[in-house]
Amino acid sequence: MDTANSATKPAVLILLGPPGAGKGTQARMLEEKFGLVQLSTGDLLRAAVAAGTDAGKAAKAVMEAGELVSDEIVIAILRDRLRDEDCARGVILDGFPRTTVQAEALDHLLEESGQKINAAISLEVEDAAMVTRISGRFTCGSCGEGYHDTFKPTTVSDVCDKCGGTDMIRRADDNAETVASRLEAYHAQTAPLIAYFDRHGVLKSVNAMGGIDAIAAELATIAEAARH
Ligand code: AP5
């Protein structure tokens, strides 16, 4: 964590963007820099699937089809996680909200904890780039660090730069057919939130077609401003 910034107030940041836009990559970098907690509903759902919970059983087939899991399940999972003590440090929401119902539920959840949205950052990318990004993605199974065959390879083949783990994972829903459904779901159900957050005065748009570090620098500036 950047200790120079640790005295600033907790913030709630939202990363909006289609599959492969770089939400997870950037959320992890913001988490490290500002000590905020990354809350990825995709990760929470994958954990529920792996644990075989009722929510996980209901979500599995929907995720495999590239569709959105029901608002009821996702909101319940996020509500539970937001109540954990570490979230009082401030959070980066990665992949939530994805529908207007979820956005309205978030307002209520934050009201309960006396928090509010500081910025909803829309990562703007072209559909064609997302397919390339997703098809080259892999993640360290030990620490969760994300990589890309071309854009962010490990220094030593199949060895995590961060923790030295060698168990690299490729996601089951990262295939061409499912990616097409995920993009369709994004455009139909999630993209309207860009106008929603604009109306609420918290929207920031970032051109996410550049390199990972350049985008990270732009997001850090937005995060810094949002926390003062
Ligand atoms: P989720 O896990 O949220 O997946 P997603 O939204 O499809 O997003 P991704 O994780 O695929 O992409 P990302 O934007 O995080 O990109 P990343 O940083 O990895 O959701 C999965 C499923 O769960 C959904 O389909 C749905 O079924 C369900 N779900 C989740 N949340 C839900 C909700 N709220 N409501 C209902 N259902 C929900 O980057 C991708 C790759 O590109 C990486 O390899 C990375 O290294 C590389 N990369 C990143 N940035 C750049 C760059 N600037 N240049 C080049 N390469 C880059």
PDB file of C-alpha atoms and ligand atoms in Angstrom:
ATOM      1  CA  MET A   1       0.000   0.000   0.000  1.00  0.00           C
ATOM      2  CA  ASP A   2       1.100   3.578  -0.687  1.00  0.00           C
ATOM      3  CA  THR A   3       1.375   4.796   2.903  1.00  0.00           C
ATOM      4  CA  ALA A   4       1.467   8.445   1.830  1.00  0.00           C
ATOM      5  CA  ASN A   5      -2.197   8.053   0.963  1.00  0.00           C
ATOM      6  CA  SER A   6      -3.310   6.019   3.969  1.00  0.00           C
ATOM      7  CA  ALA A   7      -4.716   9.003   5.885  1.00  0.00           C
ATOM      8  CA  THR A   8      -7.281   9.788   3.205  1.00  0.00           C
ATOM      9  CA  LYS A   9     -10.899   8.720   3.620  1.00  0.00           C
ATOM     10  CA  PRO A  10     -12.181   5.293   2.474  1.00  0.00           C
ATOM     11  CA  ALA A  11     -13.658   5.321  -0.994  1.00  0.00           C
ATOM     12  CA  VAL A  12     -16.099   3.270  -3.034  1.00  0.00           C
ATOM     13  CA  LEU A  13     -14.959   2.927  -6.637  1.00  0.00           C
ATOM     14  CA  ILE A  14     -16.792   1.014  -9.348  1.00  0.00           C
ATOM     15  CA  LEU A  15     -15.027  -0.429 -12.394  1.00  0.00           C
ATOM     16  CA  LEU A  16     -17.480  -0.805 -15.247  1.00  0.00           C
ATOM     17  CA  GLY A  17     -16.580  -2.434 -18.512  1.00  0.00           C
ATOM     18  CA  PRO A  18     -17.146  -5.390 -20.817  1.00  0.00           C
ATOM     19  CA  PRO A  19     -15.480  -8.775 -20.347  1.00  0.00           C
ATOM     20  CA  GLY A  20     -11.739  -8.438 -20.860  1.00  0.00           C
ATOM     21  CA  ALA A  21     -11.720  -4.650 -20.429  1.00  0.00           C
ATOM     22  CA  GLY A  22      -9.141  -4.996 -17.668  1.00  0.00           C
ATOM     23  CA  LYS A  23     -11.371  -4.555 -14.605  1.00  0.00           C
ATOM     24  CA  GLY A  24      -9.665  -7.299 -12.587  1.00  0.00           C
ATOM     25  CA  THR A  25      -6.150  -6.281 -13.662  1.00  0.00           C
ATOM     26  CA  GLN A  26      -6.728  -2.664 -12.694  1.00  0.00           C
ATOM     27  CA  ALA A  27      -8.682  -3.441  -9.505  1.00  0.00           C
ATOM     28  CA  ARG A  28      -5.763  -5.488  -8.169  1.00  0.00           C
ATOM     29  CA  MET A  29      -3.349  -2.631  -8.930  1.00  0.00           C
ATOM     30  CA  LEU A  30      -5.617  -0.096  -7.186  1.00  0.00           C
ATOM     31  CA  GLU A  31      -5.971  -2.459  -4.230  1.00  0.00           C
ATOM     32  CA  GLU A  32      -2.211  -2.635  -3.873  1.00  0.00           C
ATOM     33  CA  LYS A  33      -1.672   1.101  -4.279  1.00  0.00           C
ATOM     34  CA  PHE A  34      -4.474   2.425  -2.088  1.00  0.00           C
ATOM     35  CA  GLY A  35      -5.236  -0.419   0.336  1.00  0.00           C
ATOM     36  CA  LEU A  36      -8.815  -0.635  -0.907  1.00  0.00           C
ATOM     37  CA  VAL A  37     -10.486  -4.059  -1.047  1.00  0.00           C
ATOM     38  CA  GLN A  38     -11.194  -5.558  -4.485  1.00  0.00           C
ATOM     39  CA  LEU A  39     -14.687  -7.050  -4.594  1.00  0.00           C
ATOM     40  CA  SER A  40     -15.160  -9.061  -7.781  1.00  0.00           C
ATOM     41  CA  THR A  41     -18.596 -10.640  -8.049  1.00  0.00           C
ATOM     42  CA  GLY A  42     -17.136 -12.964 -10.705  1.00  0.00           C
ATOM     43  CA  ASP A  43     -14.549 -14.220  -8.184  1.00  0.00           C
ATOM     44  CA  LEU A  44     -17.174 -14.474  -5.406  1.00  0.00           C
ATOM     45  CA  LEU A  45     -19.444 -16.498  -7.713  1.00  0.00           C
ATOM     46  CA  ARG A  46     -16.600 -18.775  -8.862  1.00  0.00           C
ATOM     47  CA  ALA A  47     -15.763 -19.399  -5.184  1.00  0.00           C
ATOM     48  CA  ALA A  48     -19.430 -20.257  -4.510  1.00  0.00           C
ATOM     49  CA  VAL A  49     -19.428 -22.669  -7.469  1.00  0.00           C
ATOM     50  CA  ALA A  50     -16.212 -24.315  -6.227  1.00  0.00           C
ATOM     51  CA  ALA A  51     -17.625 -24.606  -2.688  1.00  0.00           C
ATOM     52  CA  GLY A  52     -20.864 -26.130  -4.016  1.00  0.00           C
ATOM     53  CA  THR A  53     -23.130 -23.717  -2.108  1.00  0.00           C
ATOM     54  CA  ASP A  54     -26.787 -23.344  -3.174  1.00  0.00           C
ATOM     55  CA  ALA A  55     -25.933 -20.010  -4.825  1.00  0.00           C
ATOM     56  CA  GLY A  56     -22.976 -21.650  -6.582  1.00  0.00           C
ATOM     57  CA  LYS A  57     -25.125 -24.514  -7.869  1.00  0.00           C
ATOM     58  CA  ALA A  58     -27.673 -22.037  -9.249  1.00  0.00           C
ATOM     59  CA  ALA A  59     -24.976 -19.838 -10.816  1.00  0.00           C
ATOM     60  CA  LYS A  60     -22.800 -22.513 -12.479  1.00  0.00           C
ATOM     61  CA  ALA A  61     -24.778 -23.178 -15.682  1.00  0.00           C
ATOM     62  CA  VAL A  62     -25.649 -19.496 -16.100  1.00  0.00           C
ATOM     63  CA  MET A  63     -21.971 -18.505 -15.936  1.00  0.00           C
ATOM     64  CA  GLU A  64     -20.986 -21.275 -18.334  1.00  0.00           C
ATOM     65  CA  ALA A  65     -23.531 -19.888 -20.810  1.00  0.00           C
ATOM     66  CA  GLY A  66     -22.085 -16.374 -20.446  1.00  0.00           C
ATOM     67  CA  GLU A  67     -25.348 -14.956 -19.119  1.00  0.00           C
ATOM     68  CA  LEU A  68     -25.916 -12.864 -16.005  1.00  0.00           C
ATOM     69  CA  VAL A  69     -26.599 -14.618 -12.712  1.00  0.00           C
ATOM     70  CA  SER A  70     -29.846 -13.470 -11.080  1.00  0.00           C
ATOM     71  CA  ASP A  71     -29.845 -10.127  -9.285  1.00  0.00           C
ATOM     72  CA  GLU A  72     -31.116 -11.842  -6.143  1.00  0.00           C
ATOM     73  CA  ILE A  73     -28.126 -14.195  -5.874  1.00  0.00           C
ATOM     74  CA  VAL A  74     -25.494 -11.609  -6.768  1.00  0.00           C
ATOM     75  CA  ILE A  75     -26.859  -8.927  -4.437  1.00  0.00           C
ATOM     76  CA  ALA A  76     -27.019 -11.423  -1.532  1.00  0.00           C
ATOM     77  CA  ILE A  77     -23.400 -12.504  -2.128  1.00  0.00           C
ATOM     78  CA  LEU A  78     -22.179  -8.916  -2.330  1.00  0.00           C
ATOM     79  CA  ARG A  79     -24.195  -7.845   0.721  1.00  0.00           C
ATOM     80  CA  ASP A  80     -22.525 -10.560   2.831  1.00  0.00           C
ATOM     81  CA  ARG A  81     -19.045  -9.647   1.645  1.00  0.00           C
ATOM     82  CA  LEU A  82     -19.567  -5.895   2.147  1.00  0.00           C
ATOM     83  CA  ARG A  83     -20.350  -6.553   5.802  1.00  0.00           C
ATOM     84  CA  ASP A  84     -16.852  -7.969   6.404  1.00  0.00           C
ATOM     85  CA  GLU A  85     -14.702  -5.703   8.534  1.00  0.00           C
ATOM     86  CA  ASP A  86     -11.975  -5.140   5.909  1.00  0.00           C
ATOM     87  CA  CYS A  87     -14.478  -3.419   3.584  1.00  0.00           C
ATOM     88  CA  ALA A  88     -14.559  -0.423   5.945  1.00  0.00           C
ATOM     89  CA  ARG A  89     -11.171   0.493   4.351  1.00  0.00           C
ATOM     90  CA  GLY A  90     -13.036   1.248   1.112  1.00  0.00           C
ATOM     91  CA  VAL A  91     -13.750  -0.994  -1.857  1.00  0.00           C
ATOM     92  CA  ILE A  92     -13.252  -1.346  -5.592  1.00  0.00           C
ATOM     93  CA  LEU A  93     -16.274  -3.040  -7.105  1.00  0.00           C
ATOM     94  CA  ASP A  94     -15.144  -5.135 -10.075  1.00  0.00           C
ATOM     95  CA  GLY A  95     -18.066  -6.441 -12.143  1.00  0.00           C
ATOM     96  CA  PHE A  96     -20.829  -5.098  -9.899  1.00  0.00           C
ATOM     97  CA  PRO A  97     -23.333  -3.601 -10.469  1.00  0.00           C
ATOM     98  CA  ARG A  98     -24.251  -5.061 -13.862  1.00  0.00           C
ATOM     99  CA  THR A  99     -27.962  -4.167 -13.968  1.00  0.00           C
ATOM    100  CA  THR A 100     -30.044  -1.202 -12.847  1.00  0.00           C
ATOM    101  CA  VAL A 101     -31.595  -3.358 -10.111  1.00  0.00           C
ATOM    102  CA  GLN A 102     -28.093  -4.085  -8.769  1.00  0.00           C
ATOM    103  CA  ALA A 103     -27.132  -0.390  -8.966  1.00  0.00           C
ATOM    104  CA  GLU A 104     -30.179   0.600  -6.920  1.00  0.00           C
ATOM    105  CA  ALA A 105     -29.511  -2.179  -4.403  1.00  0.00           C
ATOM    106  CA  LEU A 106     -25.935  -0.952  -4.045  1.00  0.00           C
ATOM    107  CA  ASP A 107     -27.136   2.509  -3.047  1.00  0.00           C
ATOM    108  CA  HIS A 108     -29.185   0.942  -0.241  1.00  0.00           C
ATOM    109  CA  LEU A 109     -26.325  -1.293   0.919  1.00  0.00           C
ATOM    110  CA  LEU A 110     -23.908   1.635   1.057  1.00  0.00           C
ATOM    111  CA  GLU A 111     -26.445   3.779   2.883  1.00  0.00           C
ATOM    112  CA  GLU A 112     -26.555   1.110   5.617  1.00  0.00           C
ATOM    113  CA  SER A 113     -22.802   1.439   6.142  1.00  0.00           C
ATOM    114  CA  GLY A 114     -22.704   5.241   5.776  1.00  0.00           C
ATOM    115  CA  GLN A 115     -20.739   5.021   2.498  1.00  0.00           C
ATOM    116  CA  LYS A 116     -21.402   6.381  -0.972  1.00  0.00           C
ATOM    117  CA  ILE A 117     -20.066   5.879  -4.487  1.00  0.00           C
ATOM    118  CA  ASN A 118     -17.111   8.185  -5.117  1.00  0.00           C
ATOM    119  CA  ALA A 119     -16.569   7.267  -8.771  1.00  0.00           C
ATOM    120  CA  ALA A 120     -17.937   4.826 -11.344  1.00  0.00           C
ATOM    121  CA  ILE A 121     -15.176   4.386 -13.910  1.00  0.00           C
ATOM    122  CA  SER A 122     -16.144   3.118 -17.339  1.00  0.00           C
ATOM    123  CA  LEU A 123     -13.294   1.323 -19.125  1.00  0.00           C
ATOM    124  CA  GLU A 124     -13.915   1.955 -22.817  1.00  0.00           C
ATOM    125  CA  VAL A 125     -12.606  -0.740 -25.191  1.00  0.00           C
ATOM    126  CA  GLU A 126     -13.432  -2.102 -28.627  1.00  0.00           C
ATOM    127  CA  ASP A 127     -15.183  -5.490 -28.778  1.00  0.00           C
ATOM    128  CA  ALA A 128     -12.466  -6.995 -31.020  1.00  0.00           C
ATOM    129  CA  ALA A 129      -9.739  -6.233 -28.471  1.00  0.00           C
ATOM    130  CA  MET A 130     -11.666  -8.001 -25.738  1.00  0.00           C
ATOM    131  CA  VAL A 131     -11.727 -11.299 -27.552  1.00  0.00           C
ATOM    132  CA  THR A 132      -7.919 -11.137 -27.958  1.00  0.00           C
ATOM    133  CA  ARG A 133      -7.438 -10.189 -24.322  1.00  0.00           C
ATOM    134  CA  ILE A 134      -9.682 -12.918 -22.993  1.00  0.00           C
ATOM    135  CA  SER A 135      -8.317 -15.705 -25.180  1.00  0.00           C
ATOM    136  CA  GLY A 136      -4.768 -15.087 -23.880  1.00  0.00           C
ATOM    137  CA  ARG A 137      -5.665 -14.746 -20.216  1.00  0.00           C
ATOM    138  CA  PHE A 138      -4.412 -17.005 -17.420  1.00  0.00           C
ATOM    139  CA  THR A 139      -4.268 -16.624 -13.647  1.00  0.00           C
ATOM    140  CA  CYS A 140      -2.043 -17.931 -10.889  1.00  0.00           C
ATOM    141  CA  GLY A 141      -4.044 -20.530  -8.970  1.00  0.00           C
ATOM    142  CA  SER A 142      -2.122 -19.783  -5.769  1.00  0.00           C
ATOM    143  CA  CYS A 143      -2.338 -15.973  -5.442  1.00  0.00           C
ATOM    144  CA  GLY A 144      -4.814 -14.942  -8.172  1.00  0.00           C
ATOM    145  CA  GLU A 145      -2.387 -12.707 -10.093  1.00  0.00           C
ATOM    146  CA  GLY A 146      -3.607 -12.284 -13.677  1.00  0.00           C
ATOM    147  CA  TYR A 147      -1.464 -12.664 -16.810  1.00  0.00           C
ATOM    148  CA  HIS A 148      -1.742 -12.637 -20.599  1.00  0.00           C
ATOM    149  CA  ASP A 149       0.163 -14.739 -23.151  1.00  0.00           C
ATOM    150  CA  THR A 150       1.177 -11.609 -25.104  1.00  0.00           C
ATOM    151  CA  PHE A 151       0.388  -8.485 -23.073  1.00  0.00           C
ATOM    152  CA  LYS A 152       1.488  -9.609 -19.599  1.00  0.00           C
ATOM    153  CA  PRO A 153       3.483 -12.848 -19.719  1.00  0.00           C
ATOM    154  CA  THR A 154       5.230 -14.316 -16.663  1.00  0.00           C
ATOM    155  CA  THR A 155       8.995 -13.670 -16.602  1.00  0.00           C
ATOM    156  CA  VAL A 156       9.687 -17.415 -16.377  1.00  0.00           C
ATOM    157  CA  SER A 157       7.245 -19.561 -18.331  1.00  0.00           C
ATOM    158  CA  ASP A 158       4.363 -20.766 -16.116  1.00  0.00           C
ATOM    159  CA  VAL A 159       5.903 -19.448 -12.870  1.00  0.00           C
ATOM    160  CA  CYS A 160       4.012 -16.649 -11.093  1.00  0.00           C
ATOM    161  CA  ASP A 161       6.141 -13.488 -10.775  1.00  0.00           C
ATOM    162  CA  LYS A 162       4.365 -12.595  -7.563  1.00  0.00           C
ATOM    163  CA  CYS A 163       4.329 -15.799  -5.484  1.00  0.00           C
ATOM    164  CA  GLY A 164       6.345 -18.362  -7.455  1.00  0.00           C
ATOM    165  CA  GLY A 165       3.259 -20.590  -7.889  1.00  0.00           C
ATOM    166  CA  THR A 166       3.213 -22.904 -10.898  1.00  0.00           C
ATOM    167  CA  ASP A 167      -0.498 -23.796 -11.014  1.00  0.00           C
ATOM    168  CA  MET A 168      -1.764 -21.572 -13.846  1.00  0.00           C
ATOM    169  CA  ILE A 169      -5.520 -21.550 -14.514  1.00  0.00           C
ATOM    170  CA  ARG A 170      -7.546 -20.711 -17.640  1.00  0.00           C
ATOM    171  CA  ARG A 171     -11.233 -19.942 -17.044  1.00  0.00           C
ATOM    172  CA  ALA A 172     -13.911 -22.298 -18.401  1.00  0.00           C
ATOM    173  CA  ASP A 173     -15.970 -19.351 -19.716  1.00  0.00           C
ATOM    174  CA  ASP A 174     -13.056 -17.902 -21.710  1.00  0.00           C
ATOM    175  CA  ASN A 175     -14.031 -19.576 -24.996  1.00  0.00           C
ATOM    176  CA  ALA A 176     -15.193 -17.773 -28.156  1.00  0.00           C
ATOM    177  CA  GLU A 177     -18.858 -18.813 -27.881  1.00  0.00           C
ATOM    178  CA  THR A 178     -19.250 -17.793 -24.225  1.00  0.00           C
ATOM    179  CA  VAL A 179     -17.345 -14.558 -24.764  1.00  0.00           C
ATOM    180  CA  ALA A 180     -19.876 -13.608 -27.474  1.00  0.00           C
ATOM    181  CA  SER A 181     -22.749 -14.179 -24.998  1.00  0.00           C
ATOM    182  CA  ARG A 182     -20.923 -12.227 -22.280  1.00  0.00           C
ATOM    183  CA  LEU A 183     -20.448  -9.287 -24.651  1.00  0.00           C
ATOM    184  CA  GLU A 184     -24.107  -9.442 -25.634  1.00  0.00           C
ATOM    185  CA  ALA A 185     -25.151  -9.424 -21.966  1.00  0.00           C
ATOM    186  CA  TYR A 186     -22.844  -6.478 -21.351  1.00  0.00           C
ATOM    187  CA  HIS A 187     -24.271  -4.353 -24.156  1.00  0.00           C
ATOM    188  CA  ALA A 188     -27.901  -5.192 -23.333  1.00  0.00           C
ATOM    189  CA  GLN A 189     -27.879  -5.095 -19.531  1.00  0.00           C
ATOM    190  CA  THR A 190     -24.752  -3.358 -18.224  1.00  0.00           C
ATOM    191  CA  ALA A 191     -23.853  -0.607 -20.723  1.00  0.00           C
ATOM    192  CA  PRO A 192     -27.026   1.368 -19.777  1.00  0.00           C
ATOM    193  CA  LEU A 193     -25.398   1.900 -16.365  1.00  0.00           C
ATOM    194  CA  ILE A 194     -22.963   4.330 -17.990  1.00  0.00           C
ATOM    195  CA  ALA A 195     -25.842   6.790 -18.488  1.00  0.00           C
ATOM    196  CA  TYR A 196     -27.211   5.875 -15.028  1.00  0.00           C
ATOM    197  CA  PHE A 197     -23.969   6.849 -13.259  1.00  0.00           C
ATOM    198  CA  ASP A 198     -23.613   9.936 -15.431  1.00  0.00           C
ATOM    199  CA  ARG A 199     -27.043  11.079 -14.211  1.00  0.00           C
ATOM    200  CA  HIS A 200     -25.850  10.451 -10.648  1.00  0.00           C
ATOM    201  CA  GLY A 201     -22.787  12.672 -11.230  1.00  0.00           C
ATOM    202  CA  VAL A 202     -20.143  10.008 -10.495  1.00  0.00           C
ATOM    203  CA  LEU A 203     -19.192   8.774 -13.980  1.00  0.00           C
ATOM    204  CA  LYS A 204     -15.593   8.878 -15.203  1.00  0.00           C
ATOM    205  CA  SER A 205     -14.644   7.438 -18.601  1.00  0.00           C
ATOM    206  CA  VAL A 206     -11.219   6.068 -19.398  1.00  0.00           C
ATOM    207  CA  ASN A 207      -9.925   4.961 -22.795  1.00  0.00           C
ATOM    208  CA  ALA A 208      -8.804   1.424 -21.933  1.00  0.00           C
ATOM    209  CA  MET A 209      -7.262   0.581 -25.325  1.00  0.00           C
ATOM    210  CA  GLY A 210      -3.767   1.619 -24.160  1.00  0.00           C
ATOM    211  CA  GLY A 211      -1.170  -0.268 -22.155  1.00  0.00           C
ATOM    212  CA  ILE A 212      -1.859  -1.621 -18.661  1.00  0.00           C
ATOM    213  CA  ASP A 213       0.497   0.802 -16.867  1.00  0.00           C
ATOM    214  CA  ALA A 214      -0.785   3.915 -18.674  1.00  0.00           C
ATOM    215  CA  ILE A 215      -4.376   3.031 -17.764  1.00  0.00           C
ATOM    216  CA  ALA A 216      -3.320   2.301 -14.175  1.00  0.00           C
ATOM    217  CA  ALA A 217      -1.784   5.774 -13.908  1.00  0.00           C
ATOM    218  CA  GLU A 218      -4.995   7.393 -15.142  1.00  0.00           C
ATOM    219  CA  LEU A 219      -7.095   5.350 -12.702  1.00  0.00           C
ATOM    220  CA  ALA A 220      -4.776   6.217  -9.821  1.00  0.00           C
ATOM    221  CA  THR A 221      -5.335   9.914 -10.518  1.00  0.00           C
ATOM    222  CA  ILE A 222      -9.106   9.408 -10.487  1.00  0.00           C
ATOM    223  CA  ALA A 223      -8.931   7.299  -7.312  1.00  0.00           C
ATOM    224  CA  GLU A 224      -6.745   9.860  -5.584  1.00  0.00           C
ATOM    225  CA  ALA A 225      -9.135  12.707  -6.435  1.00  0.00           C
ATOM    226  CA  ALA A 226     -12.161  10.650  -5.387  1.00  0.00           C
ATOM    227  CA  ARG A 227     -10.719  10.042  -1.930  1.00  0.00           C
ATOM    228  CA  HIS A 228     -10.323  13.732  -0.998  1.00  0.00           C
TER     229      HIS A 228
HETATM  230  P1  AP5 B   1     -16.459 -11.739 -14.351  1.00  0.00           P
HETATM  231  O1  AP5 B   1     -15.524 -12.619 -13.669  1.00  0.00           O
HETATM  232  O2  AP5 B   1     -16.773 -10.414 -13.774  1.00  0.00           O
HETATM  233  O3  AP5 B   1     -15.982 -11.611 -15.854  1.00  0.00           O
HETATM  234  P2  AP5 B   1     -16.138 -10.423 -16.914  1.00  0.00           P
HETATM  235  O4  AP5 B   1     -16.924  -9.244 -16.584  1.00  0.00           O
HETATM  236  O5  AP5 B   1     -16.538 -11.156 -18.138  1.00  0.00           O
HETATM  237  O6  AP5 B   1     -14.751  -9.801 -16.929  1.00  0.00           O
HETATM  238  P3  AP5 B   1     -13.413 -10.553 -17.024  1.00  0.00           P
HETATM  239  O7  AP5 B   1     -12.979 -11.063 -15.712  1.00  0.00           O
HETATM  240  O8  AP5 B   1     -13.487 -11.555 -18.153  1.00  0.00           O
HETATM  241  O9  AP5 B   1     -12.479  -9.397 -17.576  1.00  0.00           O
HETATM  242  P4  AP5 B   1     -11.781  -8.191 -16.852  1.00  0.00           P
HETATM  243  O10 AP5 B   1     -12.408  -6.917 -17.317  1.00  0.00           O
HETATM  244  O11 AP5 B   1     -11.635  -8.390 -15.388  1.00  0.00           O
HETATM  245  O12 AP5 B   1     -10.370  -8.305 -17.590  1.00  0.00           O
HETATM  246  P5  AP5 B   1      -8.943  -8.763 -17.030  1.00  0.00           P
HETATM  247  O13 AP5 B   1      -8.403  -7.715 -16.128  1.00  0.00           O
HETATM  248  O14 AP5 B   1      -8.971 -10.167 -16.530  1.00  0.00           O
HETATM  249  O15 AP5 B   1     -17.883 -12.479 -14.552  1.00  0.00           O
HETATM  250  C1  AP5 B   1     -17.938 -13.808 -15.011  1.00  0.00           C
HETATM  251  C2  AP5 B   1     -19.394 -14.257 -14.999  1.00  0.00           C
HETATM  252  O16 AP5 B   1     -19.924 -14.180 -13.650  1.00  0.00           O
HETATM  253  C3  AP5 B   1     -20.355 -13.381 -15.826  1.00  0.00           C
HETATM  254  O17 AP5 B   1     -20.371 -13.775 -17.187  1.00  0.00           O
HETATM  255  C4  AP5 B   1     -21.695 -13.649 -15.109  1.00  0.00           C
HETATM  256  O18 AP5 B   1     -22.231 -14.899 -15.479  1.00  0.00           O
HETATM  257  C5  AP5 B   1     -21.282 -13.743 -13.642  1.00  0.00           C
HETATM  258  N1  AP5 B   1     -21.344 -12.445 -12.936  1.00  0.00           N
HETATM  259  C6  AP5 B   1     -20.304 -11.767 -12.374  1.00  0.00           C
HETATM  260  N2  AP5 B   1     -20.724 -10.640 -11.800  1.00  0.00           N
HETATM  261  C7  AP5 B   1     -22.082 -10.588 -11.999  1.00  0.00           C
HETATM  262  C8  AP5 B   1     -23.080  -9.633 -11.654  1.00  0.00           C
HETATM  263  N3  AP5 B   1     -22.776  -8.489 -10.997  1.00  0.00           N
HETATM  264  N4  AP5 B   1     -24.358  -9.898 -12.030  1.00  0.00           N
HETATM  265  C9  AP5 B   1     -24.683 -11.046 -12.693  1.00  0.00           C
HETATM  266  N5  AP5 B   1     -23.762 -11.981 -13.057  1.00  0.00           N
HETATM  267  C10 AP5 B   1     -22.476 -11.737 -12.713  1.00  0.00           C
HETATM  268  O19 AP5 B   1      -8.117  -8.692 -18.399  1.00  0.00           O
HETATM  269  C11 AP5 B   1      -8.321  -9.664 -19.405  1.00  0.00           C
HETATM  270  C12 AP5 B   1      -6.958 -10.044 -20.025  1.00  0.00           C
HETATM  271  O20 AP5 B   1      -6.430  -8.926 -20.733  1.00  0.00           O
HETATM  272  C13 AP5 B   1      -5.884 -10.425 -18.979  1.00  0.00           C
HETATM  273  O21 AP5 B   1      -5.125 -11.476 -19.481  1.00  0.00           O
HETATM  274  C14 AP5 B   1      -5.037  -9.153 -18.835  1.00  0.00           C
HETATM  275  O22 AP5 B   1      -3.673  -9.468 -18.519  1.00  0.00           O
HETATM  276  C15 AP5 B   1      -5.158  -8.516 -20.209  1.00  0.00           C
HETATM  277  N6  AP5 B   1      -5.206  -7.058 -20.159  1.00  0.00           N
HETATM  278  C16 AP5 B   1      -5.808  -6.270 -19.204  1.00  0.00           C
HETATM  279  N7  AP5 B   1      -5.657  -4.971 -19.527  1.00  0.00           N
HETATM  280  C17 AP5 B   1      -4.978  -4.935 -20.717  1.00  0.00           C
HETATM  281  C18 AP5 B   1      -4.511  -3.868 -21.551  1.00  0.00           C
HETATM  282  N8  AP5 B   1      -4.730  -2.584 -21.258  1.00  0.00           N
HETATM  283  N9  AP5 B   1      -3.864  -4.214 -22.680  1.00  0.00           N
HETATM  284  C19 AP5 B   1      -3.632  -5.499 -23.010  1.00  0.00           C
HETATM  285  N10 AP5 B   1      -4.023  -6.555 -22.243  1.00  0.00           N
HETATM  286  C20 AP5 B   1      -4.698  -6.268 -21.108  1.00  0.00           C
END
